[in-house]
PDB file of C-alpha atoms in Angstrom:
ATOM      1  CA  ALA A   1     100.706  -5.381 -16.897  1.00  0.00           C
ATOM      2  CA  GLN A   2     103.803  -7.440 -15.484  1.00  0.00           C
ATOM      3  CA  ARG A   3     103.477 -11.145 -15.707  1.00  0.00           C
ATOM      4  CA  VAL A   4     105.799 -13.831 -15.289  1.00  0.00           C
ATOM      5  CA  THR A   5     105.238 -16.504 -17.150  1.00  0.00           C
ATOM      6  CA  GLN A   6     106.260 -20.640 -15.803  1.00  0.00           C
ATOM      7  CA  PRO A   7     105.910 -22.841 -19.075  1.00  0.00           C
ATOM      8  CA  GLU A   8     106.730 -26.210 -16.828  1.00  0.00           C
ATOM      9  CA  LYS A   9     104.774 -27.082 -13.544  1.00  0.00           C
ATOM     10  CA  LEU A  10     106.626 -30.411 -13.732  1.00  0.00           C
ATOM     11  CA  LEU A  11     109.794 -31.554 -14.827  1.00  0.00           C
ATOM     12  CA  SER A  12     111.627 -34.745 -15.114  1.00  0.00           C
ATOM     13  CA  VAL A  13     115.186 -34.899 -15.310  1.00  0.00           C
ATOM     14  CA  PHE A  14     117.757 -38.135 -14.877  1.00  0.00           C
ATOM     15  CA  LYS A  15     120.915 -36.838 -12.349  1.00  0.00           C
ATOM     16  CA  GLY A  16     124.109 -36.200 -14.457  1.00  0.00           C
ATOM     17  CA  ALA A  17     121.995 -34.649 -16.965  1.00  0.00           C
ATOM     18  CA  PRO A  18     121.124 -30.551 -17.767  1.00  0.00           C
ATOM     19  CA  VAL A  19     118.175 -28.629 -16.788  1.00  0.00           C
ATOM     20  CA  GLU A  20     116.402 -25.741 -17.163  1.00  0.00           C
ATOM     21  CA  LEU A  21     113.678 -23.631 -16.311  1.00  0.00           C
ATOM     22  CA  LYS A  22     111.913 -21.543 -18.196  1.00  0.00           C
ATOM     23  CA  CYS A  23     110.815 -18.117 -17.262  1.00  0.00           C
ATOM     24  CA  ASN A  24     109.329 -15.735 -19.129  1.00  0.00           C
ATOM     25  CA  TYR A  25     108.154 -11.595 -17.471  1.00  0.00           C
ATOM     26  CA  SER A  26     105.855  -8.947 -19.161  1.00  0.00           C
ATOM     27  CA  TYR A  27     107.474  -5.597 -17.700  1.00  0.00           C
ATOM     28  CA  SER A  28     107.947  -2.359 -19.470  1.00  0.00           C
ATOM     29  CA  GLY A  29     110.480  -1.036 -17.314  1.00  0.00           C
ATOM     30  CA  SER A  30     113.983  -2.602 -16.237  1.00  0.00           C
ATOM     31  CA  PRO A  31     113.164  -5.904 -14.872  1.00  0.00           C
ATOM     32  CA  GLU A  32     114.653  -7.234 -11.341  1.00  0.00           C
ATOM     33  CA  LEU A  33     114.473 -10.886 -11.608  1.00  0.00           C
ATOM     34  CA  PHE A  34     115.185 -13.764  -8.999  1.00  0.00           C
ATOM     35  CA  TRP A  35     114.735 -17.341  -8.730  1.00  0.00           C
ATOM     36  CA  TYR A  36     113.211 -18.449  -5.356  1.00  0.00           C
ATOM     37  CA  VAL A  37     113.395 -22.200  -4.592  1.00  0.00           C
ATOM     38  CA  GLN A  38     111.432 -24.471  -1.814  1.00  0.00           C
ATOM     39  CA  TYR A  39     112.905 -27.648  -0.815  1.00  0.00           C
ATOM     40  CA  SER A  40     110.887 -29.986   0.691  1.00  0.00           C
ATOM     41  CA  ARG A  41     109.771 -29.336   4.041  1.00  0.00           C
ATOM     42  CA  GLN A  42     111.890 -25.843   4.214  1.00  0.00           C
ATOM     43  CA  ARG A  43     111.113 -22.291   3.874  1.00  0.00           C
ATOM     44  CA  LEU A  44     111.045 -20.815   0.151  1.00  0.00           C
ATOM     45  CA  GLN A  45     114.090 -18.926   0.118  1.00  0.00           C
ATOM     46  CA  LEU A  46     116.407 -16.627  -2.256  1.00  0.00           C
ATOM     47  CA  LEU A  47     118.669 -19.092  -5.263  1.00  0.00           C
ATOM     48  CA  LEU A  48     119.679 -15.987  -7.330  1.00  0.00           C
ATOM     49  CA  ARG A  49     119.619 -12.824  -8.512  1.00  0.00           C
ATOM     50  CA  HIS A  50     120.361 -11.207 -11.824  1.00  0.00           C
ATOM     51  CA  ILE A  51     122.031  -8.312 -10.708  1.00  0.00           C
ATOM     52  CA  SER A  52     125.003 -10.272  -9.308  1.00  0.00           C
ATOM     53  CA  ARG A  53     125.027 -12.624 -11.963  1.00  0.00           C
ATOM     54  CA  GLU A  54     126.119 -14.733  -9.874  1.00  0.00           C
ATOM     55  CA  SER A  55     126.297 -19.191  -9.798  1.00  0.00           C
ATOM     56  CA  ILE A  56     125.108 -20.910  -6.962  1.00  0.00           C
ATOM     57  CA  LYS A  57     125.036 -24.753  -6.621  1.00  0.00           C
ATOM     58  CA  GLY A  58     125.456 -24.839  -9.700  1.00  0.00           C
ATOM     59  CA  PHE A  59     122.911 -22.720 -11.264  1.00  0.00           C
ATOM     60  CA  THR A  60     122.617 -19.505 -13.418  1.00  0.00           C
ATOM     61  CA  ALA A  61     120.173 -17.801 -14.924  1.00  0.00           C
ATOM     62  CA  ASP A  62     120.582 -14.714 -17.135  1.00  0.00           C
ATOM     63  CA  LEU A  63     118.875 -12.106 -18.179  1.00  0.00           C
ATOM     64  CA  ASN A  64     117.883 -11.927 -22.399  1.00  0.00           C
ATOM     65  CA  LYS A  65     115.959  -9.111 -22.857  1.00  0.00           C
ATOM     66  CA  GLY A  66     115.246  -9.041 -25.848  1.00  0.00           C
ATOM     67  CA  GLU A  67     113.179 -12.785 -25.302  1.00  0.00           C
ATOM     68  CA  THR A  68     111.985 -11.559 -22.028  1.00  0.00           C
ATOM     69  CA  SER A  69     113.148 -14.363 -20.501  1.00  0.00           C
ATOM     70  CA  PHE A  70     115.095 -15.457 -17.400  1.00  0.00           C
ATOM     71  CA  HIS A  71     116.085 -19.137 -17.849  1.00  0.00           C
ATOM     72  CA  LEU A  72     117.700 -20.791 -14.671  1.00  0.00           C
ATOM     73  CA  LYS A  73     120.167 -23.629 -15.735  1.00  0.00           C
ATOM     74  CA  LYS A  74     122.348 -25.819 -14.449  1.00  0.00           C
ATOM     75  CA  PRO A  75     124.939 -27.863 -16.325  1.00  0.00           C
ATOM     76  CA  PHE A  76     124.606 -31.022 -14.641  1.00  0.00           C
ATOM     77  CA  ALA A  77     121.568 -31.836 -12.295  1.00  0.00           C
ATOM     78  CA  GLN A  78     121.858 -33.576  -8.394  1.00  0.00           C
ATOM     79  CA  GLU A  79     119.893 -35.433  -6.904  1.00  0.00           C
ATOM     80  CA  GLU A  80     118.992 -32.301  -4.071  1.00  0.00           C
ATOM     81  CA  ASP A  81     118.311 -30.076  -6.803  1.00  0.00           C
ATOM     82  CA  SER A  82     115.069 -32.514  -6.999  1.00  0.00           C
ATOM     83  CA  ALA A  83     112.446 -29.447  -5.555  1.00  0.00           C
ATOM     84  CA  MET A  84     109.784 -26.419  -6.309  1.00  0.00           C
ATOM     85  CA  TYR A  85     111.474 -23.493  -8.198  1.00  0.00           C
ATOM     86  CA  TYR A  86     109.876 -20.236  -8.338  1.00  0.00           C
ATOM     87  CA  CYS A  87     110.707 -16.966 -11.221  1.00  0.00           C
ATOM     88  CA  ALA A  88     109.983 -13.782  -9.418  1.00  0.00           C
ATOM     89  CA  LEU A  89     109.667 -10.213 -11.037  1.00  0.00           C
ATOM     90  CA  ARG A  90     109.976  -7.062  -8.853  1.00  0.00           C
ATOM     91  CA  GLY A  91     108.446  -4.425 -10.395  1.00  0.00           C
ATOM     92  CA  PRO A  92     106.799  -0.852  -9.658  1.00  0.00           C
ATOM     93  CA  SER A  93     106.208   0.646  -6.159  1.00  0.00           C
ATOM     94  CA  ASN A  94     108.584  -2.563  -4.992  1.00  0.00           C
ATOM     95  CA  GLN A  95     105.819  -5.358  -5.237  1.00  0.00           C
ATOM     96  CA  PHE A  96     106.783  -8.747  -6.323  1.00  0.00           C
ATOM     97  CA  TYR A  97     105.390 -10.832  -9.259  1.00  0.00           C
ATOM     98  CA  PHE A  98     105.570 -14.846  -8.689  1.00  0.00           C
ATOM     99  CA  GLY A  99     105.124 -17.443 -10.920  1.00  0.00           C
ATOM    100  CA  THR A 100     103.552 -20.063 -11.127  1.00  0.00           C
ATOM    101  CA  GLY A 101     106.431 -22.455 -10.174  1.00  0.00           C
ATOM    102  CA  THR A 102     107.705 -24.608 -11.563  1.00  0.00           C
ATOM    103  CA  SER A 103     108.577 -28.944  -9.464  1.00  0.00           C
ATOM    104  CA  LEU A 104     111.975 -30.601 -10.724  1.00  0.00           C
ATOM    105  CA  THR A 105     112.765 -33.947 -10.362  1.00  0.00           C
ATOM    106  CA  VAL A 106     115.885 -35.392 -10.299  1.00  0.00           C
ATOM    107  CA  ILE A 107     115.747 -39.464 -11.263  1.00  0.00           C
ATOM    108  CA  PRO A 108     118.496 -41.086  -9.424  1.00  0.00           C
TER     109      PRO A 108
ATOM    110  CA  ASN B   1     117.746 -15.080  15.538  1.00  0.00           C
ATOM    111  CA  ALA B   2     114.199 -16.860  14.830  1.00  0.00           C
ATOM    112  CA  GLY B   3     113.688 -14.968  11.138  1.00  0.00           C
ATOM    113  CA  VAL B   4     110.157 -14.585  10.448  1.00  0.00           C
ATOM    114  CA  THR B   5     107.986 -16.551  12.202  1.00  0.00           C
ATOM    115  CA  GLN B   6     104.332 -16.965  11.455  1.00  0.00           C
ATOM    116  CA  THR B   7     100.953 -18.060  13.528  1.00  0.00           C
ATOM    117  CA  PRO B   8      98.877 -20.276  13.551  1.00  0.00           C
ATOM    118  CA  LYS B   9     100.267 -22.860  11.294  1.00  0.00           C
ATOM    119  CA  PHE B  10      96.658 -24.358  10.588  1.00  0.00           C
ATOM    120  CA  GLN B  11      93.553 -22.417  10.968  1.00  0.00           C
ATOM    121  CA  VAL B  12      89.883 -23.724   9.893  1.00  0.00           C
ATOM    122  CA  LEU B  13      87.228 -20.753  10.458  1.00  0.00           C
ATOM    123  CA  LYS B  14      84.194 -20.750   9.377  1.00  0.00           C
ATOM    124  CA  THR B  15      82.503 -18.242   6.425  1.00  0.00           C
ATOM    125  CA  GLY B  16      81.621 -14.725   8.802  1.00  0.00           C
ATOM    126  CA  GLN B  17      84.962 -15.211  11.468  1.00  0.00           C
ATOM    127  CA  SER B  18      87.174 -13.693  11.269  1.00  0.00           C
ATOM    128  CA  MET B  19      91.171 -14.191  12.564  1.00  0.00           C
ATOM    129  CA  THR B  20      94.327 -12.458  12.697  1.00  0.00           C
ATOM    130  CA  LEU B  21      97.408 -14.368  11.120  1.00  0.00           C
ATOM    131  CA  GLN B  22     100.436 -13.559  13.121  1.00  0.00           C
ATOM    132  CA  CYS B  23     103.870 -12.129  11.337  1.00  0.00           C
ATOM    133  CA  ALA B  24     106.631 -11.310  13.406  1.00  0.00           C
ATOM    134  CA  GLN B  25     110.653 -10.791  12.305  1.00  0.00           C
ATOM    135  CA  ASP B  26     113.520  -9.742  14.584  1.00  0.00           C
ATOM    136  CA  MET B  27     116.016  -9.050  11.879  1.00  0.00           C
ATOM    137  CA  ASN B  28     115.110  -5.441  11.832  1.00  0.00           C
ATOM    138  CA  HIS B  29     114.195  -5.599   8.626  1.00  0.00           C
ATOM    139  CA  GLU B  30     111.868  -2.207   7.218  1.00  0.00           C
ATOM    140  CA  TYR B  31     109.742  -4.262   4.039  1.00  0.00           C
ATOM    141  CA  MET B  32     107.699  -6.878   5.064  1.00  0.00           C
ATOM    142  CA  SER B  33     104.678  -8.314   3.189  1.00  0.00           C
ATOM    143  CA  TRP B  34     101.754 -10.719   2.668  1.00  0.00           C
ATOM    144  CA  TYR B  35     101.190 -13.515  -0.216  1.00  0.00           C
ATOM    145  CA  ARG B  36      98.643 -16.083  -0.698  1.00  0.00           C
ATOM    146  CA  GLN B  37      99.967 -19.469  -2.848  1.00  0.00           C
ATOM    147  CA  ASP B  38      96.973 -21.250  -4.329  1.00  0.00           C
ATOM    148  CA  PRO B  39      97.849 -24.535  -6.575  1.00  0.00           C
ATOM    149  CA  GLY B  40      98.085 -22.797 -10.342  1.00  0.00           C
ATOM    150  CA  MET B  41      98.585 -19.305  -8.911  1.00  0.00           C
ATOM    151  CA  GLY B  42     102.141 -19.321  -7.314  1.00  0.00           C
ATOM    152  CA  LEU B  43     102.827 -16.412  -4.714  1.00  0.00           C
ATOM    153  CA  ARG B  44     100.317 -13.241  -4.950  1.00  0.00           C
ATOM    154  CA  LEU B  45     101.435 -10.265  -3.410  1.00  0.00           C
ATOM    155  CA  ILE B  46      98.363  -9.504  -1.007  1.00  0.00           C
ATOM    156  CA  HIS B  47      99.929  -6.608   0.937  1.00  0.00           C
ATOM    157  CA  TYR B  48     103.285  -4.593   2.332  1.00  0.00           C
ATOM    158  CA  SER B  49     104.608  -2.308   3.524  1.00  0.00           C
ATOM    159  CA  VAL B  50     108.018  -0.305   4.066  1.00  0.00           C
ATOM    160  CA  GLY B  51     108.186   0.770   7.725  1.00  0.00           C
ATOM    161  CA  ALA B  52     106.606   1.478  11.038  1.00  0.00           C
ATOM    162  CA  GLY B  53     103.146   2.820  10.130  1.00  0.00           C
ATOM    163  CA  ILE B  54     102.755   2.498   6.274  1.00  0.00           C
ATOM    164  CA  THR B  55     101.393   0.469   4.644  1.00  0.00           C
ATOM    165  CA  ASP B  56     100.458  -0.520   0.646  1.00  0.00           C
ATOM    166  CA  GLN B  57      98.380  -2.967  -1.671  1.00  0.00           C
ATOM    167  CA  GLY B  58      99.759  -5.801  -3.329  1.00  0.00           C
ATOM    168  CA  GLU B  59      97.943  -7.984  -6.452  1.00  0.00           C
ATOM    169  CA  VAL B  60      94.657  -8.950  -4.144  1.00  0.00           C
ATOM    170  CA  PRO B  61      94.072  -6.888  -1.225  1.00  0.00           C
ATOM    171  CA  ASN B  62      90.232  -7.461  -1.067  1.00  0.00           C
ATOM    172  CA  GLY B  63      88.696  -9.251   2.092  1.00  0.00           C
ATOM    173  CA  TYR B  64      92.413  -8.255   4.306  1.00  0.00           C
ATOM    174  CA  ASN B  65      93.507  -5.505   6.276  1.00  0.00           C
ATOM    175  CA  VAL B  66      97.055  -4.762   7.162  1.00  0.00           C
ATOM    176  CA  SER B  67      98.636  -2.673   9.974  1.00  0.00           C
ATOM    177  CA  ARG B  68     102.138  -1.555  11.403  1.00  0.00           C
ATOM    178  CA  SER B  69     102.635  -0.174  14.116  1.00  0.00           C
ATOM    179  CA  THR B  70     106.148  -1.795  14.687  1.00  0.00           C
ATOM    180  CA  THR B  71     109.237  -2.586  12.880  1.00  0.00           C
ATOM    181  CA  GLU B  72     108.891  -6.184  13.252  1.00  0.00           C
ATOM    182  CA  ASP B  73     104.893  -7.282  13.579  1.00  0.00           C
ATOM    183  CA  PHE B  74     102.784  -7.475  10.628  1.00  0.00           C
ATOM    184  CA  PRO B  75      99.860  -8.895  11.004  1.00  0.00           C
ATOM    185  CA  LEU B  76      97.328 -10.116   8.400  1.00  0.00           C
ATOM    186  CA  ARG B  77      93.342  -9.590   9.455  1.00  0.00           C
ATOM    187  CA  LEU B  78      90.893 -11.390   7.651  1.00  0.00           C
ATOM    188  CA  LEU B  79      87.129  -9.300   8.569  1.00  0.00           C
ATOM    189  CA  SER B  80      84.982 -11.884   7.356  1.00  0.00           C
ATOM    190  CA  ALA B  81      86.459 -14.746   6.079  1.00  0.00           C
ATOM    191  CA  ALA B  82      85.001 -16.925   2.845  1.00  0.00           C
ATOM    192  CA  PRO B  83      86.063 -19.726   1.196  1.00  0.00           C
ATOM    193  CA  SER B  84      87.882 -18.368  -1.627  1.00  0.00           C
ATOM    194  CA  GLN B  85      90.384 -17.797   1.027  1.00  0.00           C
ATOM    195  CA  THR B  86      90.902 -20.990   1.573  1.00  0.00           C
ATOM    196  CA  SER B  87      95.477 -20.607   0.957  1.00  0.00           C
ATOM    197  CA  VAL B  88      98.599 -20.948   2.485  1.00  0.00           C
ATOM    198  CA  TYR B  89      99.429 -18.054   3.324  1.00  0.00           C
ATOM    199  CA  PHE B  90     103.438 -16.862   3.539  1.00  0.00           C
ATOM    200  CA  CYS B  91     104.851 -13.359   5.462  1.00  0.00           C
ATOM    201  CA  ALA B  92     108.532 -13.001   3.788  1.00  0.00           C
ATOM    202  CA  SER B  93     110.910  -9.855   5.351  1.00  0.00           C
ATOM    203  CA  SER B  94     114.206  -8.189   3.904  1.00  0.00           C
ATOM    204  CA  LEU B  95     115.881  -5.791   4.802  1.00  0.00           C
ATOM    205  CA  ASP B  96     115.289  -2.392   2.719  1.00  0.00           C
ATOM    206  CA  ILE B  97     113.479  -2.532  -0.384  1.00  0.00           C
ATOM    207  CA  GLY B  98     116.785  -2.175  -2.790  1.00  0.00           C
ATOM    208  CA  GLY B  99     116.811  -5.250  -5.577  1.00  0.00           C
ATOM    209  CA  TYR B 100     120.420  -6.707  -3.754  1.00  0.00           C
ATOM    210  CA  ASN B 101     117.987  -7.374  -0.286  1.00  0.00           C
ATOM    211  CA  GLU B 102     117.138 -11.105  -0.214  1.00  0.00           C
ATOM    212  CA  GLN B 103     113.231 -11.672   0.838  1.00  0.00           C
ATOM    213  CA  PHE B 104     113.847 -14.304   4.342  1.00  0.00           C
ATOM    214  CA  PHE B 105     109.993 -15.511   3.831  1.00  0.00           C
ATOM    215  CA  GLY B 106     108.086 -17.654   7.076  1.00  0.00           C
ATOM    216  CA  PRO B 107     106.804 -21.207   7.323  1.00  0.00           C
ATOM    217  CA  GLY B 108     103.132 -20.154   6.262  1.00  0.00           C
ATOM    218  CA  THR B 109      99.580 -20.485   7.383  1.00  0.00           C
ATOM    219  CA  ARG B 110      97.363 -22.422   5.227  1.00  0.00           C
ATOM    220  CA  LEU B 111      93.966 -21.243   6.202  1.00  0.00           C
ATOM    221  CA  THR B 112      90.293 -23.330   5.316  1.00  0.00           C
ATOM    222  CA  VAL B 113      87.319 -21.295   5.260  1.00  0.00           C
ATOM    223  CA  LEU B 114      83.693 -23.468   5.235  1.00  0.00           C
TER     224      LEU B 114
END
């Protein structure tokens, strides 16, 4: 069965410190993985997707098939990064499976 | 472009009442979907549609009906509301089902069933 796990419900880091939001997945096929972000009082929006291998707002995420992980990383956290982050997997029949989310707080 | 719009923003129902949550998009997107968001559960897919006239069930479809008579609209119907359906509901759309296509989300509808 498809599953996305985000083990940290809450994460706090100081401004300028590195941040890593963990995401692990369970999927028998070739995974398509995404990170979505929801800033305060804004809509959920796409942050990045693994197939693009892009860096958005300083964030990167590498798909590790051996560890079935897709952790989101940023070397230097900024206050504006404070938000709710969701990892998502596109599974069979194009259904999306979301993790439970990690609330990131960047302390000034 | 208004993007993805949802109405109402808030709704309170009594057990057994029916209602329809509205979702519309003006981006000519083929793929539309409904999610519910519950504390500690993340977003779970209720129903989705890959085009007008085509709908399919997601992870948690029980108690909900959908139809897709036009490309723009994708209403979600609760036929007999139950307290377990208290949740925040999000509608989303994307150009098509391809992996490169971003899902755009609506602002959400907060539903309480008493």
